[in-house]
Coordinates of N, CA and C in Angstrom, one line a residue:
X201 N 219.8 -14.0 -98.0 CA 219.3 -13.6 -99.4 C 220.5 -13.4 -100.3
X202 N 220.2 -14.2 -101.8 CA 221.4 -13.9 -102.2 C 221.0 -12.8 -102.9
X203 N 222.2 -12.0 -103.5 CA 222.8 -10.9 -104.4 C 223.2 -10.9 -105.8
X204 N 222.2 -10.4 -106.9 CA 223.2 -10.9 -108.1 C 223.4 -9.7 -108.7
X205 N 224.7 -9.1 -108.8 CA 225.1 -8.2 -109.5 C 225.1 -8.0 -111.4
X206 N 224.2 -7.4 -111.4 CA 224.1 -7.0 -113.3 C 224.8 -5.7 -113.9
X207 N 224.6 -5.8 -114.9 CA 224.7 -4.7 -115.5 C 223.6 -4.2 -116.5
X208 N 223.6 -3.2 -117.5 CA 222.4 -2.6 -118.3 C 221.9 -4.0 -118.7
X209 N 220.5 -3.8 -118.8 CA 219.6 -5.0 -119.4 C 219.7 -5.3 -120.6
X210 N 220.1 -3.5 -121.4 CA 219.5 -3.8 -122.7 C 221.0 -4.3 -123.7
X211 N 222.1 -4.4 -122.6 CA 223.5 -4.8 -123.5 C 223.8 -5.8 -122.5
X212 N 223.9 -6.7 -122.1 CA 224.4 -7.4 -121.1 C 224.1 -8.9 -121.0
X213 N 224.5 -9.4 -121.9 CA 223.9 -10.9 -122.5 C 224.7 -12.1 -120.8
X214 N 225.4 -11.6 -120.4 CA 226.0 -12.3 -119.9 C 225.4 -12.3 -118.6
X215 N 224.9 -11.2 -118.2 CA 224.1 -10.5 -117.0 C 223.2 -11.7 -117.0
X216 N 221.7 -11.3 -118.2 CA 220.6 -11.8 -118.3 C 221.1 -13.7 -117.9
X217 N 222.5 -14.2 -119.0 CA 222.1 -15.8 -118.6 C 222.2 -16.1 -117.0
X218 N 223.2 -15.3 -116.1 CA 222.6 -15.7 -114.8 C 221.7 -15.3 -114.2
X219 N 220.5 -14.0 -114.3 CA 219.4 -13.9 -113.7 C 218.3 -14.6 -114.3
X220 N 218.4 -15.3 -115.5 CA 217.6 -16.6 -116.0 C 217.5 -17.8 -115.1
X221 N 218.5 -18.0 -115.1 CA 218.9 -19.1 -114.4 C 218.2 -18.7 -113.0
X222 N 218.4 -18.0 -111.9 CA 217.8 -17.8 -110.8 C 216.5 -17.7 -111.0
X223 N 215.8 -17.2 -111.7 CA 214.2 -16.9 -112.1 C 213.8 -18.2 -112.7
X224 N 214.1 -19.0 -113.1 CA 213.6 -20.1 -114.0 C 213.7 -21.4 -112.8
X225 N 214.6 -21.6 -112.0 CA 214.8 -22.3 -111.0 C 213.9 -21.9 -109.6
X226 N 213.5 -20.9 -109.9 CA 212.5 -20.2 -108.6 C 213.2 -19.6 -107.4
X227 N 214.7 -19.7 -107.5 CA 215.6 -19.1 -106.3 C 215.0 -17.9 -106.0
X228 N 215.3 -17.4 -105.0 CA 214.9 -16.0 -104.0 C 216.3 -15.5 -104.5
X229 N 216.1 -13.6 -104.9 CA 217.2 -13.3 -105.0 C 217.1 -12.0 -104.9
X230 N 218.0 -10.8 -104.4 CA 217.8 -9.8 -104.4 C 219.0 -8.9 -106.2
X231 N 218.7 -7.8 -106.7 CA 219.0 -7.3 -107.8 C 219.8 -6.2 -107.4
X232 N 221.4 -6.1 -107.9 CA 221.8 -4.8 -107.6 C 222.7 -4.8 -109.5
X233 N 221.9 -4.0 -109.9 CA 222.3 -3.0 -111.5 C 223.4 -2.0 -111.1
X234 N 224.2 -2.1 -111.8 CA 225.3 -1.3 -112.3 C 225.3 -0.5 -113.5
X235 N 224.9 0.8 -113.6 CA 224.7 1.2 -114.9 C 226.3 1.2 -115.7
X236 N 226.3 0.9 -117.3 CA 227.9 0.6 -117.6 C 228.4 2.1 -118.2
X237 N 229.2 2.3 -118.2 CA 230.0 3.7 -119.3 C 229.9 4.7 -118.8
X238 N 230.0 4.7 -116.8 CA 229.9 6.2 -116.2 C 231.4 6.2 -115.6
X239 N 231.3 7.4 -115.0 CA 232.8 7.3 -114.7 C 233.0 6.3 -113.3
X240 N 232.2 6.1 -112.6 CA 232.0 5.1 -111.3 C 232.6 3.5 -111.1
X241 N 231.9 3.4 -112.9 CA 231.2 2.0 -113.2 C 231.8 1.0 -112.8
X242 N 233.3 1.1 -112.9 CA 234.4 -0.2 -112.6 C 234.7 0.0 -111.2
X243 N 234.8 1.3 -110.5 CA 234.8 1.5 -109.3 C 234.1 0.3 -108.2
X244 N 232.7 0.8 -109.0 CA 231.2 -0.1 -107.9 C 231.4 -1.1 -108.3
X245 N 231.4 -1.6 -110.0 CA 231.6 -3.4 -110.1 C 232.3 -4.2 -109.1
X246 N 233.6 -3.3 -108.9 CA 234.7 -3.5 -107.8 C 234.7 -4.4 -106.9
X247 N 233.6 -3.0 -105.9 CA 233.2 -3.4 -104.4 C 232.2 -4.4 -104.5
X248 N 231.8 -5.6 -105.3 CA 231.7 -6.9 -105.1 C 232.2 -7.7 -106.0
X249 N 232.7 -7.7 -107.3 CA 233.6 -8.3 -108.1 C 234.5 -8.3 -107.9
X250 N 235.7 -9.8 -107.3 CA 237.2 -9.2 -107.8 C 237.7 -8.7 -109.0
X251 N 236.9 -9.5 -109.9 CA 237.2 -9.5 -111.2 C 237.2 -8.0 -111.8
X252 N 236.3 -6.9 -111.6 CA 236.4 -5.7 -112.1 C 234.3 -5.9 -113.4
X253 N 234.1 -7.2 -113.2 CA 233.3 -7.5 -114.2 C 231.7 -8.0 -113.8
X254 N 230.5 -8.4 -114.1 CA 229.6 -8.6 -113.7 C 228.6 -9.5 -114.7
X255 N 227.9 -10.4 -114.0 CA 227.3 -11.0 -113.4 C 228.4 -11.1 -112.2
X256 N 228.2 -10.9 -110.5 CA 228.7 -11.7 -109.6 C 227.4 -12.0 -108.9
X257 N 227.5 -13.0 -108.7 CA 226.5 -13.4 -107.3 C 226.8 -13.6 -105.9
X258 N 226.5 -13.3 -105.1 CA 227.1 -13.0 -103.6 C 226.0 -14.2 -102.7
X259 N 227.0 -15.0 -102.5 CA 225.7 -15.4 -101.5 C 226.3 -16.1 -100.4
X260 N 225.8 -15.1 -99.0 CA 226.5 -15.0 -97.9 C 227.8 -14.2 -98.3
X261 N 229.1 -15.3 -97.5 CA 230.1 -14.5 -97.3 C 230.9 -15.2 -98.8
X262 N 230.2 -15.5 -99.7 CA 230.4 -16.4 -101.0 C 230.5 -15.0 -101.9
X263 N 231.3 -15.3 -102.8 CA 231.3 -14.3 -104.2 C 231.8 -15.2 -105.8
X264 N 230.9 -15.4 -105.9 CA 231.0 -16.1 -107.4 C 230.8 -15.0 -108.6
X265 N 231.9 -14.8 -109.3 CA 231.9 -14.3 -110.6 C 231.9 -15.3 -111.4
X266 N 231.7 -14.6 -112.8 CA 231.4 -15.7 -114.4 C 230.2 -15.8 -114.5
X267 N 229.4 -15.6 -115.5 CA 228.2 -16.3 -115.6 C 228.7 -17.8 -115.6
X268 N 228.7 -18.0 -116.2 CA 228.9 -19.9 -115.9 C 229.1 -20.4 -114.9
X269 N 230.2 -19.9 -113.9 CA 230.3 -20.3 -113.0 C 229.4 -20.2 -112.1
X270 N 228.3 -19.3 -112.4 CA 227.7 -18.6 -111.2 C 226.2 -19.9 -111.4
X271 N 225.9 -20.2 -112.8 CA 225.3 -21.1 -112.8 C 225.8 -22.4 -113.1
X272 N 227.2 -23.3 -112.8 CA 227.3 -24.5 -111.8 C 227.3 -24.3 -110.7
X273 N 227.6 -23.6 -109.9 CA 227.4 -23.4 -108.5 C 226.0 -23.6 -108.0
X274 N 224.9 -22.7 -108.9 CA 223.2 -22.9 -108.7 C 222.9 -24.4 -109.2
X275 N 223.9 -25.0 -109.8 CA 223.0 -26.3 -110.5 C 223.6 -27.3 -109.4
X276 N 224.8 -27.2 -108.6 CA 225.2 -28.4 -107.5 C 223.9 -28.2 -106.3
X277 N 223.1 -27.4 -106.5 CA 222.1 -27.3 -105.4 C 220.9 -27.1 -105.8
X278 N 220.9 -27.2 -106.9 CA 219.4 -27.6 -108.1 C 219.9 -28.4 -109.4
X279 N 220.0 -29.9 -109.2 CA 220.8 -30.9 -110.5 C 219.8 -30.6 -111.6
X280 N 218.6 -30.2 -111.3 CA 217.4 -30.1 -112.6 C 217.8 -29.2 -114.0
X281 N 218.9 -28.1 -113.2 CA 219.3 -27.3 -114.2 C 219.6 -27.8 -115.3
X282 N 220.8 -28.9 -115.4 CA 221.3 -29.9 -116.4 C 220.4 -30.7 -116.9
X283 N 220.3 -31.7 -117.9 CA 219.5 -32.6 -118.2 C 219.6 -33.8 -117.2
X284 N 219.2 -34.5 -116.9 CA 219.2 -35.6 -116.3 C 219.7 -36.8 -117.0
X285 N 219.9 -36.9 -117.7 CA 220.6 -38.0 -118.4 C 222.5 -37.8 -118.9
X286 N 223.4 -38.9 -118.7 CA 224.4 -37.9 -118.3 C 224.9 -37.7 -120.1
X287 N 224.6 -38.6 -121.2 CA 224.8 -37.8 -121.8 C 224.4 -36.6 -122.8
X288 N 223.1 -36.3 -122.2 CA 222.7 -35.2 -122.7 C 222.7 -33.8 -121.8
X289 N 223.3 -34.3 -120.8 CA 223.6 -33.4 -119.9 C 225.3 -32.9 -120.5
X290 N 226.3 -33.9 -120.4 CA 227.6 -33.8 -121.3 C 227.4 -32.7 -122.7
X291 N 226.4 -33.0 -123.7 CA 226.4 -32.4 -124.6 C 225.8 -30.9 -124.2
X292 N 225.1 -30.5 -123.3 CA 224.3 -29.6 -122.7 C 225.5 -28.7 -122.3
X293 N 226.5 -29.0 -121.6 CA 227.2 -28.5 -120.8 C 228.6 -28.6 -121.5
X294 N 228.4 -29.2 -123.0 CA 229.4 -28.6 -124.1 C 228.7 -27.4 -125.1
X295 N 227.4 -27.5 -125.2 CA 227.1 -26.4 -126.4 C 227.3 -25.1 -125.3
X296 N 227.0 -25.0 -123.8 CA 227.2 -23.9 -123.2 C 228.5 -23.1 -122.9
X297 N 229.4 -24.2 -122.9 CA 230.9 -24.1 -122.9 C 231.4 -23.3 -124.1
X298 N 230.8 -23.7 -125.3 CA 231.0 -23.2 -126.8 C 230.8 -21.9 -126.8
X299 N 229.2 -21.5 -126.0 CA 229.1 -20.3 -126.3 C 229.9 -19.1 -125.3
X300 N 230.2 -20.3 -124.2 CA 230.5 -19.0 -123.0 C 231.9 -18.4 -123.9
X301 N 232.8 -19.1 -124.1 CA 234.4 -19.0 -125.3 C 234.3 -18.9 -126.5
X302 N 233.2 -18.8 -127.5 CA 233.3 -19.1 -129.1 C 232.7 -17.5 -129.2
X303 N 232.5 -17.4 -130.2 CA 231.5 -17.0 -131.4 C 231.7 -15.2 -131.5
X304 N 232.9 -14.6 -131.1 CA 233.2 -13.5 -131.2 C 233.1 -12.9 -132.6
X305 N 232.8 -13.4 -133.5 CA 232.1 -12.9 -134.6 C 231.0 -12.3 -134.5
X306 N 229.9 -13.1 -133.9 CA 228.8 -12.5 -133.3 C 228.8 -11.7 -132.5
X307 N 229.3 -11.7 -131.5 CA 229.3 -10.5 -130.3 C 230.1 -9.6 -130.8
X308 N 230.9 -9.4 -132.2 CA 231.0 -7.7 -132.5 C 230.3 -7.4 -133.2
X309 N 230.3 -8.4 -134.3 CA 229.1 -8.1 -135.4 C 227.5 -7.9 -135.4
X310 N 227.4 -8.6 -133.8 CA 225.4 -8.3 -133.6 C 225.4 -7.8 -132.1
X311 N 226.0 -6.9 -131.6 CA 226.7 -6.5 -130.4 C 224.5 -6.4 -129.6
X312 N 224.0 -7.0 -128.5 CA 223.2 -7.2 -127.9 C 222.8 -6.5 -127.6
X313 N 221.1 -5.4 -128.2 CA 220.5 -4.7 -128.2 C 219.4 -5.2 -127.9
X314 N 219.0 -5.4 -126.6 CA 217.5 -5.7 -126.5 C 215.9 -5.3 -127.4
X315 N 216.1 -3.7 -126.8 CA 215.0 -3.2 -127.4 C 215.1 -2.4 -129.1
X316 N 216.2 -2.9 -129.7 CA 215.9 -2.0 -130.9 C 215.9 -3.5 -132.1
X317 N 215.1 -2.8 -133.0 CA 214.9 -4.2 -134.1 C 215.4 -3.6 -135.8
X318 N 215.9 -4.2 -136.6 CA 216.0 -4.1 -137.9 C 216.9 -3.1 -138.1
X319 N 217.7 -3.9 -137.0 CA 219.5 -3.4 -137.4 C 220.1 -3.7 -138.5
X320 N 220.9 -3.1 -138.5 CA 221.7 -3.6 -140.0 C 223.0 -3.8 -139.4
X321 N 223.8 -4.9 -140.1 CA 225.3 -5.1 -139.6 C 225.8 -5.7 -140.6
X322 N 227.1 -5.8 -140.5 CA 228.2 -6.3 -142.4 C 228.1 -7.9 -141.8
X323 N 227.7 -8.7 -142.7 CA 227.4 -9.6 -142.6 C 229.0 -10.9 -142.9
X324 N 229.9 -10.3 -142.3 CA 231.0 -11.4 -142.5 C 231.3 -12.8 -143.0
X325 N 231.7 -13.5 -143.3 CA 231.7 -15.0 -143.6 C 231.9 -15.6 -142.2
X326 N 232.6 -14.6 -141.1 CA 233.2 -15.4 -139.9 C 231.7 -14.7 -139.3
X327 N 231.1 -14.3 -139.3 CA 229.5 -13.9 -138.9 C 228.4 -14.8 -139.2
X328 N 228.5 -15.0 -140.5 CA 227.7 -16.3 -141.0 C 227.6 -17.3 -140.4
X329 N 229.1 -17.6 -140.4 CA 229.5 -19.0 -139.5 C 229.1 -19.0 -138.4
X330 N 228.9 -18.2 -138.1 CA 228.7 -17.7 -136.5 C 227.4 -18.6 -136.1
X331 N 226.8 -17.3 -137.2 CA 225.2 -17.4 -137.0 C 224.8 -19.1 -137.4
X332 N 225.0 -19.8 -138.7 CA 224.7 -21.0 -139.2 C 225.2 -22.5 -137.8
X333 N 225.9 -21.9 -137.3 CA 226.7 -23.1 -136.0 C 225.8 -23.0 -135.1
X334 N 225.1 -22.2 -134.8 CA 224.2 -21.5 -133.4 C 222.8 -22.7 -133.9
X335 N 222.2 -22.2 -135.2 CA 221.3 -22.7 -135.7 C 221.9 -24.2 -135.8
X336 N 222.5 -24.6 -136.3 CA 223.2 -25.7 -136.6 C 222.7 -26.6 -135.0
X337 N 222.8 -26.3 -133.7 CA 222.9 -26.5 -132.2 C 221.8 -26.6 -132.4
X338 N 220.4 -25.4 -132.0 CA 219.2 -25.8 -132.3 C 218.7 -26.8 -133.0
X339 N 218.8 -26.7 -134.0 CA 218.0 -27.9 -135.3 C 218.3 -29.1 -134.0
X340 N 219.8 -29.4 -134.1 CA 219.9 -30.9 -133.7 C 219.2 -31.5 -132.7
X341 N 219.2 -30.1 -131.5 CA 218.9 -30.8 -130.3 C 217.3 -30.5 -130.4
X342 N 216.7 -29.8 -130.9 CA 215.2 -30.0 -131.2 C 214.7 -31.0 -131.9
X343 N 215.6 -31.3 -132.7 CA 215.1 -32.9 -133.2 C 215.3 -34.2 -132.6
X344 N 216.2 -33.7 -131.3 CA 216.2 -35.3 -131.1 C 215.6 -35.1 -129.6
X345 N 215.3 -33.9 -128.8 CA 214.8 -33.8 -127.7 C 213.6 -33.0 -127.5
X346 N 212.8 -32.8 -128.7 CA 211.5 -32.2 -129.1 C 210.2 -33.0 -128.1
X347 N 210.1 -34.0 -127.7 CA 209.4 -34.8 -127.0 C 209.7 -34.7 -125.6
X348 N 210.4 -34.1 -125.1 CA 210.7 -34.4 -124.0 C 210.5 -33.5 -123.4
X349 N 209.8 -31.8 -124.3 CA 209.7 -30.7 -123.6 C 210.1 -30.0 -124.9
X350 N 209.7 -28.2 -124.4 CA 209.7 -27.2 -125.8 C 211.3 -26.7 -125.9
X351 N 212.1 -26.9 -125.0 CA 213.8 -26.3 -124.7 C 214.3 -27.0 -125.1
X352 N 216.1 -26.4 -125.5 CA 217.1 -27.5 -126.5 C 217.3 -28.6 -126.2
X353 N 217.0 -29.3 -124.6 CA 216.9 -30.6 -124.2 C 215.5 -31.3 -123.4
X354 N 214.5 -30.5 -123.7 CA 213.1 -31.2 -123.1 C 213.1 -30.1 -121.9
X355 N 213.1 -30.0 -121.2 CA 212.9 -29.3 -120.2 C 214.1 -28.0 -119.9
X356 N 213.6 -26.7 -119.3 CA 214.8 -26.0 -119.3 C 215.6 -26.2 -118.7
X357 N 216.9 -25.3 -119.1 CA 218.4 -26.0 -119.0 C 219.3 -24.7 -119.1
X358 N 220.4 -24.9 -118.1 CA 221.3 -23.7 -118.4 C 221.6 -23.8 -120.0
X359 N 221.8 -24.8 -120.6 CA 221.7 -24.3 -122.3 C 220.8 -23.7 -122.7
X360 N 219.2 -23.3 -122.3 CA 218.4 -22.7 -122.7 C 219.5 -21.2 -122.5
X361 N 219.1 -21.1 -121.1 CA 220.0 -19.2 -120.4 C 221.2 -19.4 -121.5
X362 N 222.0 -19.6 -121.4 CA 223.2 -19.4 -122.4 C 223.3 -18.7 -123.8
X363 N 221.8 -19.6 -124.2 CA 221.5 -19.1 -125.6 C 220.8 -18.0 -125.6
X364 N 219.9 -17.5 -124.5 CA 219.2 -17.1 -125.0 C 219.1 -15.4 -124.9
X365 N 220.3 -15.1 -124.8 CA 220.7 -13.5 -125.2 C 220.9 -13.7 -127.2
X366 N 221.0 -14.8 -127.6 CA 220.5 -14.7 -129.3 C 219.1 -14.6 -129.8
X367 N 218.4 -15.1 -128.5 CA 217.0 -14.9 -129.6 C 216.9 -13.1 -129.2
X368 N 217.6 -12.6 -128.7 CA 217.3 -10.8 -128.6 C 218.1 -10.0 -129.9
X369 N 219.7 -11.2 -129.8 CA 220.3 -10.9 -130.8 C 219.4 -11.0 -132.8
X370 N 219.1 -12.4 -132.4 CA 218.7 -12.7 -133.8 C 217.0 -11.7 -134.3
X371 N 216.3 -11.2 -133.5 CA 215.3 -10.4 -133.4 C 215.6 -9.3 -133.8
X372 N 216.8 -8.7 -133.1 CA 217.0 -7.3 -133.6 C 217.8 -7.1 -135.1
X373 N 218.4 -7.9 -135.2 CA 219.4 -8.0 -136.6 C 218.4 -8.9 -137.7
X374 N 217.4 -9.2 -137.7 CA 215.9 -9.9 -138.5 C 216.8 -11.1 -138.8
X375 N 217.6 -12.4 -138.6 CA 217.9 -13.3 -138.7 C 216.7 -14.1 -139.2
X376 N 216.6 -14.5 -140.0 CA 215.9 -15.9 -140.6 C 215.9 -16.6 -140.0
X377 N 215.0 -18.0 -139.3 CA 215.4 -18.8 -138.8 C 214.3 -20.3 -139.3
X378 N 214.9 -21.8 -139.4 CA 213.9 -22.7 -139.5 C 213.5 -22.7 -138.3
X379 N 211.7 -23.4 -139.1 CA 211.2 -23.8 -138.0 C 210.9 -24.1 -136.4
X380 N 212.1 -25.2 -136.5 CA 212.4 -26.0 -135.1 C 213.4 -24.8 -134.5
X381 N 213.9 -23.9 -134.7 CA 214.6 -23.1 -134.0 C 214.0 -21.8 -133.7
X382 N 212.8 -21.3 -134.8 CA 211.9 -20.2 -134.7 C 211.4 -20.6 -133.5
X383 N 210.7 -21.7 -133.5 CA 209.9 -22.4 -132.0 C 210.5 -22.0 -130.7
X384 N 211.7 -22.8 -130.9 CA 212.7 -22.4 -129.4 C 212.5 -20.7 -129.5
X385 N 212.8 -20.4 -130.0 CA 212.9 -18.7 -129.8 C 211.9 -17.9 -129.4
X386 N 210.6 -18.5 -130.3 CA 209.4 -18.4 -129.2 C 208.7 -18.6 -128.1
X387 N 209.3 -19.9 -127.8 CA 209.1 -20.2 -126.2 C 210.1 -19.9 -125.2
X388 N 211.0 -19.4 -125.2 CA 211.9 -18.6 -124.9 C 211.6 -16.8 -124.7
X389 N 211.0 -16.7 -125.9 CA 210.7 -14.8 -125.8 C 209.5 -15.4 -124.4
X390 N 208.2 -15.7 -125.0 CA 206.7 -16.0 -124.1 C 207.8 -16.2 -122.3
X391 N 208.7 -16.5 -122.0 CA 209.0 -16.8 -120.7 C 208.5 -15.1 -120.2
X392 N 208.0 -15.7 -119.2 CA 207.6 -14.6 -117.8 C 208.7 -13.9 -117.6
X393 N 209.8 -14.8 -117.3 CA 211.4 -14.2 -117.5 C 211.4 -13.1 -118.4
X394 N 211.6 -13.8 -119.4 CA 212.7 -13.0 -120.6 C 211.6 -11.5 -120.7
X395 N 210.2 -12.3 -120.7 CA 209.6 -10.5 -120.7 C 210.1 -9.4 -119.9
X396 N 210.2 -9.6 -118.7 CA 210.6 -9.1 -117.4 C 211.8 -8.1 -117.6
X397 N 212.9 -8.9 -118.2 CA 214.4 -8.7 -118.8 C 214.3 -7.6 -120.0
X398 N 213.3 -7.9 -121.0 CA 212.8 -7.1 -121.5 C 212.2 -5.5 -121.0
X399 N 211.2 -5.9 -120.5 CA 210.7 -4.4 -119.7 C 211.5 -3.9 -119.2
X400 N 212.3 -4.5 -118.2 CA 213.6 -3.8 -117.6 C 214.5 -3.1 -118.6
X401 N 214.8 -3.7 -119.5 CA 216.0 -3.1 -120.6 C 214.9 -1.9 -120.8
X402 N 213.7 -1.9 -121.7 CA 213.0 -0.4 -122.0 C 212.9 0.4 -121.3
X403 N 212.7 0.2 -120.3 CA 212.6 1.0 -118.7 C 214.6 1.9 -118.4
X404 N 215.2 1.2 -118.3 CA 216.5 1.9 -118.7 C 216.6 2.4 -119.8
X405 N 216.5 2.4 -121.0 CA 216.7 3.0 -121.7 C 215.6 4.3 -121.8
X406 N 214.5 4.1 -121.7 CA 213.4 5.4 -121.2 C 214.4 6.5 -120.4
X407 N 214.8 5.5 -119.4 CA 215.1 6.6 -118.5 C 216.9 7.4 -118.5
X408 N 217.4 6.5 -119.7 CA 218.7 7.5 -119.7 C 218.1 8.6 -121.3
X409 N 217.1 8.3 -121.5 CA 216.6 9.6 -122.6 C 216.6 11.1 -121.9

């Protein structure tokens, strides 16, 4: 059975894209949470991360850190994850790439609050950009792979998991969104998944009240 190490639901964007990825692919997996900001925290990440960090997945005598890495390793033994075609698989596995290294405007400026909504935050020009590039990805790939399925490439895709700690972001900070990208974000929230991720974030935060 494999092991995927998290951390808090309700802050942990990085967490959620690789327990997506396992739940959306139907993998068997067992859950070990790290609560973050105690005095332990880096201690226990430790004793299965080398890294000091988390998402790791353990499987067997295997230890994969990174979210990303942790889902190409699930996609060499499930190819469905990617798109099937190789260039939309190439572009798939460039807008993921973008988000795993880009957009640190965002992640200080709309720092990943699951359960709370109608935040307020200083809206930067390197924020804007942030936010208008993200949308920018949507629009495109919903218009040209709208047919092929409700996700940014027809069928889901580790670009769906990647993105999709913004539709929590863009929810809580009331982001505006067109259409074609409102959509994605709604079929994305409706996942069995992301509810789940959800509950779990309320449920911790209940319980450190």
């Amino acid at each position: 059975m494999r092991t995927l190490v998290i951390v808090n639901k309700n802050s942990s964007s990085w967490s959620l894209r690789a327990w997506l990825v396992l739940r959306m692919a139907d993998i068997p997996f067992a859950e070990h949470s790290v609560r973050l900001h105690q005095p332990q925290t880096k201690d226990e990440i430790l004793r299965y991360s080398p890294s000091g960090k988390a998402p790791c997945l353990i499987d067997g005598e295997l230890v994969i850190w990174d979210s990303l890495a942790i889902c190409e390793y699930l996609a060499e033994r499930h190819p469905a994850l990617w798109p099937a075609d190789a260039a939309a698989r190439a572009e798939a596995r460039s807008i993921s790439a973008e988000m795993h290294s880009g957009f640190s405007a965002l992640r200080q400026g709309m720092p990943l609050n699951v359960c709370a909504r109608n935040l307020q935050t200083e809206k930067s020009p390197e924020l804007e950009a942030d936010v208008a590039r993200i949308i920018a990805l949507w629009e495109s790939c919903r218009a040209r792979f709208s047919a092929a399925g409700p996700f940014l490439f027809g069928p889901f895709s580790i670009a769906d998991a990647m993105y999709a700690p913004i539709v929590w972001r863009f929810d809580t900070y009331g982001v505006a969104l067109p259409p074609a990208s409102r959509a994605w974000c709604d079929t994305m929230r409706a996942l069995p998944a992301m509810q789940d991720w959800r509950a779990g974030a309320e449920a911790e935060m209940t319980a450190q009240k």
